[in-house]
XYZ file of C-alpha atoms in Angstrom:
372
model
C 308.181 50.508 67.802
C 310.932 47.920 68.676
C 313.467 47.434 71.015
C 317.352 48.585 70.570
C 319.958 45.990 70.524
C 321.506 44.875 73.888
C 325.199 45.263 74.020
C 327.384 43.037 72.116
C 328.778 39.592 74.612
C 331.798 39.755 76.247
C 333.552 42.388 77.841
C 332.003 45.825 77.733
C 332.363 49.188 79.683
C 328.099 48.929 79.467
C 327.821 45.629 80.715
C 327.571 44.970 84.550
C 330.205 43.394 86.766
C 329.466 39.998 87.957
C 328.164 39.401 91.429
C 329.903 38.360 94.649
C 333.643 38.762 92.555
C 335.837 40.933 94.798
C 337.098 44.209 92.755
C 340.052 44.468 91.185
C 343.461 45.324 93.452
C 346.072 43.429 96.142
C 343.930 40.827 97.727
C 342.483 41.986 101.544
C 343.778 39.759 104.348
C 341.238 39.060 107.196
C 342.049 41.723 110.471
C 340.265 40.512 113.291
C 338.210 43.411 114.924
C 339.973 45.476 117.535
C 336.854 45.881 119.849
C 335.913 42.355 120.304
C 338.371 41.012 122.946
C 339.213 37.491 122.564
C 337.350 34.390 124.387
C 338.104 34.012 128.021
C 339.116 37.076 128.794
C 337.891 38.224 131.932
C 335.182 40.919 131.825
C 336.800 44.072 134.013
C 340.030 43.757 131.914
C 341.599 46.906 130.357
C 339.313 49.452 128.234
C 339.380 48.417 124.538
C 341.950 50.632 122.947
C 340.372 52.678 119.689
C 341.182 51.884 116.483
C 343.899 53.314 115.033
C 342.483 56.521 112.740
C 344.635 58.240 110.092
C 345.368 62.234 110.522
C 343.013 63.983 109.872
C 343.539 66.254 106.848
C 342.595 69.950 107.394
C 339.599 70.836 106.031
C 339.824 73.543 103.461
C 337.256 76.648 104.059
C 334.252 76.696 102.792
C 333.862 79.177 99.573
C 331.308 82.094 100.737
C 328.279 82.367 99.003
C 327.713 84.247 96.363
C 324.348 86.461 96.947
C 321.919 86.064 93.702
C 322.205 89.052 91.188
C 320.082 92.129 92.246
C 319.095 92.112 88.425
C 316.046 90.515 87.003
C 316.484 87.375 84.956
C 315.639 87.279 81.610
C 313.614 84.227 79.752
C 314.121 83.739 76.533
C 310.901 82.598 74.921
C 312.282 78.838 72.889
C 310.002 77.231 71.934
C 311.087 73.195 73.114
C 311.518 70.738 70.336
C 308.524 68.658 69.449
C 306.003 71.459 70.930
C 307.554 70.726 74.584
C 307.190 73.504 77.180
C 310.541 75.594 77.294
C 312.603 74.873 80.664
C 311.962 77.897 82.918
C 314.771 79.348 84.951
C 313.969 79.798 88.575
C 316.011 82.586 90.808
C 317.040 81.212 93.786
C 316.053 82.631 97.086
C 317.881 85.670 98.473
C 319.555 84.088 101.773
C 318.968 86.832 104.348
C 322.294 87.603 106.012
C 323.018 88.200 110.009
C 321.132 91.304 111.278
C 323.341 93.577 113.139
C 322.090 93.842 116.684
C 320.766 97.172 117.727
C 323.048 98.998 120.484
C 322.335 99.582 123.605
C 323.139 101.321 126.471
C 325.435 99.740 129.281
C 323.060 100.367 131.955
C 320.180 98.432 130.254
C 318.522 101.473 128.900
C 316.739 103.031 125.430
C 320.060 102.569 122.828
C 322.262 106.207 122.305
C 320.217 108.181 119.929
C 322.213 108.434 116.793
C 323.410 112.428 114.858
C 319.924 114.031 114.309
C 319.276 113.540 110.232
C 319.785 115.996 107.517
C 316.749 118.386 107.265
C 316.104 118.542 103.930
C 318.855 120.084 101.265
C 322.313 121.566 102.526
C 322.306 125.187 102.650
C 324.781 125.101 99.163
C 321.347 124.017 97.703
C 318.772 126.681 99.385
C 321.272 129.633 98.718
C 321.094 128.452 95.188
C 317.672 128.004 94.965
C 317.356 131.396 95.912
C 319.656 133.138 93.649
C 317.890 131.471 90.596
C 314.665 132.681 91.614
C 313.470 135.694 89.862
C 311.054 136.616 92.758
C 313.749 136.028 95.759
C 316.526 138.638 94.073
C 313.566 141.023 93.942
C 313.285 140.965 97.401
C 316.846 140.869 97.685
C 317.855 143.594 95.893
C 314.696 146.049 97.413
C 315.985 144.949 100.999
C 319.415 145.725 100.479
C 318.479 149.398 98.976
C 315.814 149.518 101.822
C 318.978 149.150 104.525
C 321.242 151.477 102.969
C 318.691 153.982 102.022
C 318.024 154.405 105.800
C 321.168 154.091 106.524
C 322.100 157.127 104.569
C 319.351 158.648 106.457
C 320.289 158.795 109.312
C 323.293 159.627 109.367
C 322.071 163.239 106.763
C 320.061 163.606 110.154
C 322.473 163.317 112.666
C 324.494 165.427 110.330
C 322.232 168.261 109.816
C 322.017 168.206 113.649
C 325.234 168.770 114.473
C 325.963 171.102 111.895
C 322.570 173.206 113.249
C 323.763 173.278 116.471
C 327.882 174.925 115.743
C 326.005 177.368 113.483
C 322.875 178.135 116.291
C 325.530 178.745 119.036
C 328.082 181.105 117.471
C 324.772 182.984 115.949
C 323.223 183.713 119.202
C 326.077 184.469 120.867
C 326.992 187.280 118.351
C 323.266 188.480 117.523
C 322.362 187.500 121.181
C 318.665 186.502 120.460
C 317.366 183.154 119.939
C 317.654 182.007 115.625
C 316.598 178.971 113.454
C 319.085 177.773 110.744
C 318.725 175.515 107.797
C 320.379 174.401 105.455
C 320.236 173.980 101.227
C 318.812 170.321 100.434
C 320.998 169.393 98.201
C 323.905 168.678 98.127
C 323.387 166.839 101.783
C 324.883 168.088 104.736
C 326.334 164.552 105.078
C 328.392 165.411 101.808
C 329.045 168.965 103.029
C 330.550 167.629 106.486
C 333.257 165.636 104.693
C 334.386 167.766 102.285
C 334.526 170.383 104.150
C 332.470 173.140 102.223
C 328.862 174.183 101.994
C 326.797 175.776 99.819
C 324.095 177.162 101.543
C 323.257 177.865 105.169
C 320.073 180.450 106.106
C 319.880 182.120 109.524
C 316.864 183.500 111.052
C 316.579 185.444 114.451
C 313.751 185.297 116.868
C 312.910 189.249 116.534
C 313.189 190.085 120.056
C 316.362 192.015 119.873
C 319.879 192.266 118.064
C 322.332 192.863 120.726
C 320.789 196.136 122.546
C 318.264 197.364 119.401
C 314.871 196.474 120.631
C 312.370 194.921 118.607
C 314.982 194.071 115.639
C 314.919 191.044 113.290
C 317.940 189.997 111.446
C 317.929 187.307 108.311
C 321.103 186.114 107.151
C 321.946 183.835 103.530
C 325.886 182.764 103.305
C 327.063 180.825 100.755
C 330.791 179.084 100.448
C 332.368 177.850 103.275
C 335.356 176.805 103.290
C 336.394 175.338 106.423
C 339.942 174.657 105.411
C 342.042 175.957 108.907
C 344.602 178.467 108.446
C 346.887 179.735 110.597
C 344.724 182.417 112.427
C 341.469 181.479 110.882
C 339.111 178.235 110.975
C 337.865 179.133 107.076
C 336.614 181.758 105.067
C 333.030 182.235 103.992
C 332.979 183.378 100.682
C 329.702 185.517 100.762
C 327.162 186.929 103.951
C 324.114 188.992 102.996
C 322.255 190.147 105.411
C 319.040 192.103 106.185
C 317.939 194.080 109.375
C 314.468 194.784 110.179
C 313.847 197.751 112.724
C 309.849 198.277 113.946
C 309.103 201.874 114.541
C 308.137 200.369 117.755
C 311.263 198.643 118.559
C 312.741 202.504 117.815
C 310.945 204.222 120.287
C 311.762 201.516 123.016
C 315.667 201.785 122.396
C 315.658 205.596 122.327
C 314.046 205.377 125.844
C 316.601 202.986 127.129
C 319.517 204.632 125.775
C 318.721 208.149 125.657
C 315.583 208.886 128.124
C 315.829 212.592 127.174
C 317.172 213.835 124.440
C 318.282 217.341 124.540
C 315.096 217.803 127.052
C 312.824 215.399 125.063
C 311.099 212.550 126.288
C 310.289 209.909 123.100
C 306.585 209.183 123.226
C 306.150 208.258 119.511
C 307.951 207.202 116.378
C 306.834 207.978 112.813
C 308.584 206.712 109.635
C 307.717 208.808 106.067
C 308.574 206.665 103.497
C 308.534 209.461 100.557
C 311.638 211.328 102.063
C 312.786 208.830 104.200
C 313.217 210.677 107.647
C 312.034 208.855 111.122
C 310.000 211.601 113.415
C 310.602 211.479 117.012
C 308.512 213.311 118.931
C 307.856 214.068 122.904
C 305.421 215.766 124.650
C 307.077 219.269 123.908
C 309.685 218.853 121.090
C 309.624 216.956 117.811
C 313.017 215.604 115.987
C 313.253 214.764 112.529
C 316.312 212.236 112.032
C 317.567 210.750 108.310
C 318.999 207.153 108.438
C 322.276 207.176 106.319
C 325.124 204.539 106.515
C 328.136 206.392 107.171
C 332.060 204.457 106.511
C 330.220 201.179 106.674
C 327.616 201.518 109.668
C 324.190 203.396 110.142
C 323.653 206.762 111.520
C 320.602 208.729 112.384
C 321.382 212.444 110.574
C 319.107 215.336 112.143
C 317.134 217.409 109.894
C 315.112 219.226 111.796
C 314.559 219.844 115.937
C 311.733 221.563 117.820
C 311.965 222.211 121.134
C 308.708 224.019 123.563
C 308.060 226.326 120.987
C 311.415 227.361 119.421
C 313.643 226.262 116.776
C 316.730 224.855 117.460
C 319.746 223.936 115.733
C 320.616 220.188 115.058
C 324.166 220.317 115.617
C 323.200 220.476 119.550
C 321.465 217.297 119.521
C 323.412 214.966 116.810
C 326.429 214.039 118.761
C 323.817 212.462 121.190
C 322.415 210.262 118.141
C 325.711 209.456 116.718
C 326.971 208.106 120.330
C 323.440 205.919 120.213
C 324.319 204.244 116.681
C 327.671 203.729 117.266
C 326.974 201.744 119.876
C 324.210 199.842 118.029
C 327.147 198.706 114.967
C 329.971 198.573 116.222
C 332.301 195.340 116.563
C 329.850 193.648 113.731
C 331.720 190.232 113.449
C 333.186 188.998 110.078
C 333.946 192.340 108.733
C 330.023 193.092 108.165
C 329.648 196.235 106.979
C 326.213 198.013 106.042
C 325.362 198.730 102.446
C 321.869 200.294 102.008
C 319.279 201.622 104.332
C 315.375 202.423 103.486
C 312.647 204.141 105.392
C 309.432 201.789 104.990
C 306.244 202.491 106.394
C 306.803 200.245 109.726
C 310.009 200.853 110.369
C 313.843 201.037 108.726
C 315.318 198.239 107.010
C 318.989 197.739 106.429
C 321.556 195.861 104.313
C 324.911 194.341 104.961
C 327.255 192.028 103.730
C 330.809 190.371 103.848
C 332.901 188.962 100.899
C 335.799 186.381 101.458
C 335.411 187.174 105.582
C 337.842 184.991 107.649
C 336.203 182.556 110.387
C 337.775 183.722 113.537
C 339.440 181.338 116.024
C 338.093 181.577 119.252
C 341.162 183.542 120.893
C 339.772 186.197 118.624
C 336.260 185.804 119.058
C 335.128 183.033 121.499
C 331.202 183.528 119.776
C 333.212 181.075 117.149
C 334.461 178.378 119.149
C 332.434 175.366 118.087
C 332.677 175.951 114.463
């Protein structure tokens, strides 16, 4: 191994400058010091003055620091020349800027507690959530129809209830016993009420009584109402059936109430005979035999045969008495009722009536209709 060359002699830009030679520019001129005062100057003479300084320059501001890259540095694997170790880049330190200070309260207190934090996703996100979930529409869906189905419920209930009640009043008041009604299922009464019409409405009486017959049960089926108002009617009701059931032993108590004798006979039994359909009234002395006919719309009791203490008697002396009892047992039938059939059964008499397009009366005509 040798030694490289020195650099050539004379001047160079490598070679050193010579010692103690002053640098190159206008020669410096000796300026005594301005602190030192001179010899024999007395020691309390006036402060030194300072040297005389240039103006300042100003001071340019300092260029902010550039935090270090969040990302990671990359090293290159290079392999040095020679087998060296490859120069390895070192990140610099992250320099930690000022800390805001916490607030806190004026008084010297626990700091204002901030807006309570977000619980969790926004309600955007939980409505969503639910609407993709098979399971949650289920539910969904079965409560909703659950809520209307009782809805709808109710209110067929409430209507049935009210509807009960117009029909219950103007029935008792006309057959003047106590009666159940119903009505069809379907279509609901609900439906009924706001159109206006129904179908199907049953009326049963008690059995006590129909107006002054004793012992007399009344079933009645009408079908299409209308209860479109006219001028002197509330509706029409397009068809009233209806049946009357008469106990021999409801008979015998009305013929005592309304006629205690009859022509001289007091009632102590009544006997129905089914094959020629006659009704037997007989007293303690006298027997009548009576027919049940319906006669220019209403019933009436036609005598067929009368005994009386021994002798017998013609019927014409006795049947304006049982034509006076039955007229006053029919008449003023509401509706335009009017009787179609009667039959003689073994426990009594049962009848038939019925109406056809009847008018609903207001209640000027007929007050038994005032709630309908």
């Amino acid at each position: 191994m040798t030694t490289p060359p020195g650099p050539p002699p004379g001047d160079s830009p490598w070679s050193r400058p010579p010692q103690n030679v002053p640098p190159h520019g206008p020669p410096q001129h000796n300026v005594p010091p301005q602190n030192v005062p001179p010899r024999g100057t007395p020691p309390h003479s006036a402060p030194p003055q300072p040297p005389h300084q240039p103006p300042q320059q100003p001071v340019p501001p300092a260029r902010p620091v550039e935090p270090p890259s969040q990302s990671a540095t990359r090293q290159m694997n290079v392999t040095g020349r020679g087998g060296e170790t490859p120069t390895r880049q070192i990140t610099p330190p992250r320099t930690p800027g000022p800390q805001p200070e916490p607030a806190t309260d004026p008084d010297g207190g626990q700091p204002p507690a901030g807006p309570p934090p977000a619980n969790g996703k926004g309600l955007g996100a939980k409505l969503r959530g639910l609407l993709t979930d098979p399971v949650s529409i289920l539910l969904i869906v079965v409560t909703v129809i659950a809520l209307v189905a009782a809805g709808v419920i109710g209110a067929e209930l409430y209507a049935r209830h009210v509807a009960n009640s117009k029909v219950s009043t103007a029935a008792q008041c006309e057959i003047q016993d106590g009666v159940q009604v119903s009505f069809g299922v379907t279509p609901p009464v609900l439906w009924q009420h706001f159109t206006g019409r129904y179908t199907n409405i049953v009326i049963h009486s008690d059995g006590a009584r129909v107006r002054h017959a004793k012992d007399m049960t009344v079933d009645i089926q009408i079908s299409d109402v209308d209860l479109t108002p006219t001028a002197d009617a509330k509706g029409t009701i397009g068809t009233l059936e209806a049946a009357i059931t008469w106990t021999t032993t409801g008979i015998k108590e009305t013929v005592e109430s309304e006629i205690p004798i009859l022509g001289g006979l007091a009632v102590k039994s009544v006997k129905t005979n089914p094959n020629d359909g006659t009704v037997e009234l007989k007293g303690t002395f006298s027997t009548i035999v009576a027919k049940p006919t319906v006669t220019n719309g209403g019933f009436g009791l036609e005598v067929v045969k009368f005994d009386g203490l021994g002798l017998t008697l013609p019927r014409e002396s006795i049947q304006s008495m049982l034509d006076g009892f039955t007229k006053d047992l029919t008449k003023d039938y509401p509706l335009g009722i009017k009787a179609d059939s009667v039959e003689v059964t073994d426990n009594g008499v049962v009848a038939r009536l019925s109406t056809h397009n009847a008018a609903i009366p207001t209640s000027t005509n007929n007050p038994c209709f005032a709630d309908i």
